[in-house]
Amino acid sequence: MSRKPKVVTWNGKDIPAELRDLPAGRYLVEPLDEDAPTLTSEEEAGIEAALESYRRGRIVDAQRAREIIDAALGR
C-alpha cells in the first residue's frame, strides 16, 4: 500500500487532524525547510503526472529528458 506524505501544521500542543486520521504504524516526522519555495498547483500536478508516467513504465533517458526540458524552456 502506498501512503502519500502529509504536511502537518502543529501548534506544539494539540494533535493535528492529519495525524489522527493516519492508520496505526511507524512514521517519520521532520520539520519542513521554511525557506523552500512552495509549488504551484500546476507544478504539483506536473510532478504527479510525471510520477504516474514513471509508474506505468513510460520513461526516457537523461539525454532525452534534457532535450524535452530545453525545448519547454525555449533553449
JSON list of C-alpha atoms in Angstrom, two decimals:
[
{"chain": "A", "resi": 1, "resn": "MET", "atom": "CA", "xyz": [0.00, 0.00, 0.00]},
{"chain": "A", "resi": 2, "resn": "SER", "atom": "CA", "xyz": [1.34, 3.41, -0.98]},
{"chain": "A", "resi": 3, "resn": "ARG", "atom": "CA", "xyz": [0.96, 6.22, 1.53]},
{"chain": "A", "resi": 4, "resn": "LYS", "atom": "CA", "xyz": [1.17, 9.81, 0.37]},
{"chain": "A", "resi": 5, "resn": "PRO", "atom": "CA", "xyz": [3.09, 12.25, 2.53]},
{"chain": "A", "resi": 6, "resn": "LYS", "atom": "CA", "xyz": [1.08, 14.72, 4.56]},
{"chain": "A", "resi": 7, "resn": "VAL", "atom": "CA", "xyz": [2.06, 18.24, 5.51]},
{"chain": "A", "resi": 8, "resn": "VAL", "atom": "CA", "xyz": [1.10, 18.94, 9.10]},
{"chain": "A", "resi": 9, "resn": "THR", "atom": "CA", "xyz": [0.93, 22.34, 10.78]},
{"chain": "A", "resi": 10, "resn": "TRP", "atom": "CA", "xyz": [1.34, 21.81, 14.50]},
{"chain": "A", "resi": 11, "resn": "ASN", "atom": "CA", "xyz": [0.83, 24.29, 17.33]},
{"chain": "A", "resi": 12, "resn": "GLY", "atom": "CA", "xyz": [3.16, 22.31, 19.58]},
{"chain": "A", "resi": 13, "resn": "LYS", "atom": "CA", "xyz": [0.39, 21.11, 21.86]},
{"chain": "A", "resi": 14, "resn": "ASP", "atom": "CA", "xyz": [-2.70, 19.57, 20.23]},
{"chain": "A", "resi": 15, "resn": "ILE", "atom": "CA", "xyz": [-2.62, 16.51, 17.95]},
{"chain": "A", "resi": 16, "resn": "PRO", "atom": "CA", "xyz": [-3.37, 17.69, 14.39]},
{"chain": "A", "resi": 17, "resn": "ALA", "atom": "CA", "xyz": [-6.21, 16.04, 12.45]},
{"chain": "A", "resi": 18, "resn": "GLU", "atom": "CA", "xyz": [-3.70, 14.97, 9.76]},
{"chain": "A", "resi": 19, "resn": "LEU", "atom": "CA", "xyz": [-2.03, 12.70, 12.35]},
{"chain": "A", "resi": 20, "resn": "ARG", "atom": "CA", "xyz": [-5.24, 11.47, 13.98]},
{"chain": "A", "resi": 21, "resn": "ASP", "atom": "CA", "xyz": [-6.52, 10.31, 10.59]},
{"chain": "A", "resi": 22, "resn": "LEU", "atom": "CA", "xyz": [-3.47, 8.14, 9.82]},
{"chain": "A", "resi": 23, "resn": "PRO", "atom": "CA", "xyz": [-3.66, 4.37, 10.31]},
{"chain": "A", "resi": 24, "resn": "ALA", "atom": "CA", "xyz": [-1.54, 2.80, 13.02]},
{"chain": "A", "resi": 25, "resn": "GLY", "atom": "CA", "xyz": [2.07, 2.31, 12.01]},
{"chain": "A", "resi": 26, "resn": "ARG", "atom": "CA", "xyz": [5.52, 3.85, 12.11]},
{"chain": "A", "resi": 27, "resn": "TYR", "atom": "CA", "xyz": [6.00, 7.34, 10.71]},
{"chain": "A", "resi": 28, "resn": "LEU", "atom": "CA", "xyz": [8.88, 9.72, 10.22]},
{"chain": "A", "resi": 29, "resn": "VAL", "atom": "CA", "xyz": [8.08, 13.33, 11.11]},
{"chain": "A", "resi": 30, "resn": "GLU", "atom": "CA", "xyz": [10.54, 16.09, 10.40]},
{"chain": "A", "resi": 31, "resn": "PRO", "atom": "CA", "xyz": [10.26, 19.86, 10.03]},
{"chain": "A", "resi": 32, "resn": "LEU", "atom": "CA", "xyz": [9.95, 21.38, 6.56]},
{"chain": "A", "resi": 33, "resn": "ASP", "atom": "CA", "xyz": [12.52, 23.86, 5.35]},
{"chain": "A", "resi": 34, "resn": "GLU", "atom": "CA", "xyz": [10.59, 27.11, 5.71]},
{"chain": "A", "resi": 35, "resn": "ASP", "atom": "CA", "xyz": [12.82, 28.74, 3.08]},
{"chain": "A", "resi": 36, "resn": "ALA", "atom": "CA", "xyz": [11.89, 26.16, 0.47]},
{"chain": "A", "resi": 37, "resn": "PRO", "atom": "CA", "xyz": [9.58, 27.54, -2.21]},
{"chain": "A", "resi": 38, "resn": "THR", "atom": "CA", "xyz": [6.01, 26.32, -2.30]},
{"chain": "A", "resi": 39, "resn": "LEU", "atom": "CA", "xyz": [4.95, 24.62, -5.52]},
{"chain": "A", "resi": 40, "resn": "THR", "atom": "CA", "xyz": [2.04, 25.98, -7.51]},
{"chain": "A", "resi": 41, "resn": "SER", "atom": "CA", "xyz": [-0.90, 23.67, -8.15]},
{"chain": "A", "resi": 42, "resn": "GLU", "atom": "CA", "xyz": [0.28, 23.39, -11.78]},
{"chain": "A", "resi": 43, "resn": "GLU", "atom": "CA", "xyz": [3.78, 22.35, -10.67]},
{"chain": "A", "resi": 44, "resn": "GLU", "atom": "CA", "xyz": [2.31, 19.88, -8.20]},
{"chain": "A", "resi": 45, "resn": "ALA", "atom": "CA", "xyz": [0.08, 18.40, -10.95]},
{"chain": "A", "resi": 46, "resn": "GLY", "atom": "CA", "xyz": [3.06, 18.15, -13.30]},
{"chain": "A", "resi": 47, "resn": "ILE", "atom": "CA", "xyz": [5.08, 16.20, -10.75]},
{"chain": "A", "resi": 48, "resn": "GLU", "atom": "CA", "xyz": [2.14, 13.87, -10.10]},
{"chain": "A", "resi": 49, "resn": "ALA", "atom": "CA", "xyz": [1.73, 13.31, -13.86]},
{"chain": "A", "resi": 50, "resn": "ALA", "atom": "CA", "xyz": [5.44, 12.56, -14.25]},
{"chain": "A", "resi": 51, "resn": "LEU", "atom": "CA", "xyz": [5.36, 10.09, -11.36]},
{"chain": "A", "resi": 52, "resn": "GLU", "atom": "CA", "xyz": [2.33, 8.35, -12.84]},
{"chain": "A", "resi": 53, "resn": "SER", "atom": "CA", "xyz": [4.10, 8.07, -16.22]},
{"chain": "A", "resi": 54, "resn": "TYR", "atom": "CA", "xyz": [7.11, 6.58, -14.44]},
{"chain": "A", "resi": 55, "resn": "ARG", "atom": "CA", "xyz": [4.93, 4.05, -12.61]},
{"chain": "A", "resi": 56, "resn": "ARG", "atom": "CA", "xyz": [3.44, 2.98, -15.95]},
{"chain": "A", "resi": 57, "resn": "GLY", "atom": "CA", "xyz": [6.92, 2.43, -17.37]},
{"chain": "A", "resi": 58, "resn": "ARG", "atom": "CA", "xyz": [6.86, 5.45, -19.65]},
{"chain": "A", "resi": 59, "resn": "ILE", "atom": "CA", "xyz": [10.41, 6.70, -19.08]},
{"chain": "A", "resi": 60, "resn": "VAL", "atom": "CA", "xyz": [13.11, 8.42, -21.11]},
{"chain": "A", "resi": 61, "resn": "ASP", "atom": "CA", "xyz": [16.86, 8.54, -20.64]},
{"chain": "A", "resi": 62, "resn": "ALA", "atom": "CA", "xyz": [18.64, 11.59, -19.21]},
{"chain": "A", "resi": 63, "resn": "GLN", "atom": "CA", "xyz": [19.64, 12.97, -22.63]},
{"chain": "A", "resi": 64, "resn": "ARG", "atom": "CA", "xyz": [16.06, 12.86, -23.93]},
{"chain": "A", "resi": 65, "resn": "ALA", "atom": "CA", "xyz": [14.77, 14.40, -20.70]},
{"chain": "A", "resi": 66, "resn": "ARG", "atom": "CA", "xyz": [17.23, 17.29, -21.12]},
{"chain": "A", "resi": 67, "resn": "GLU", "atom": "CA", "xyz": [16.04, 17.81, -24.72]},
{"chain": "A", "resi": 68, "resn": "ILE", "atom": "CA", "xyz": [12.40, 17.93, -23.57]},
{"chain": "A", "resi": 69, "resn": "ILE", "atom": "CA", "xyz": [13.20, 20.38, -20.76]},
{"chain": "A", "resi": 70, "resn": "ASP", "atom": "CA", "xyz": [15.31, 22.60, -23.05]},
{"chain": "A", "resi": 71, "resn": "ALA", "atom": "CA", "xyz": [12.52, 22.67, -25.65]},
{"chain": "A", "resi": 72, "resn": "ALA", "atom": "CA", "xyz": [9.95, 23.61, -22.99]},
{"chain": "A", "resi": 73, "resn": "LEU", "atom": "CA", "xyz": [12.22, 26.42, -21.78]},
{"chain": "A", "resi": 74, "resn": "GLY", "atom": "CA", "xyz": [12.85, 27.63, -25.33]},
{"chain": "A", "resi": 75, "resn": "ARG", "atom": "CA", "xyz": [16.55, 26.89, -25.33]}
]
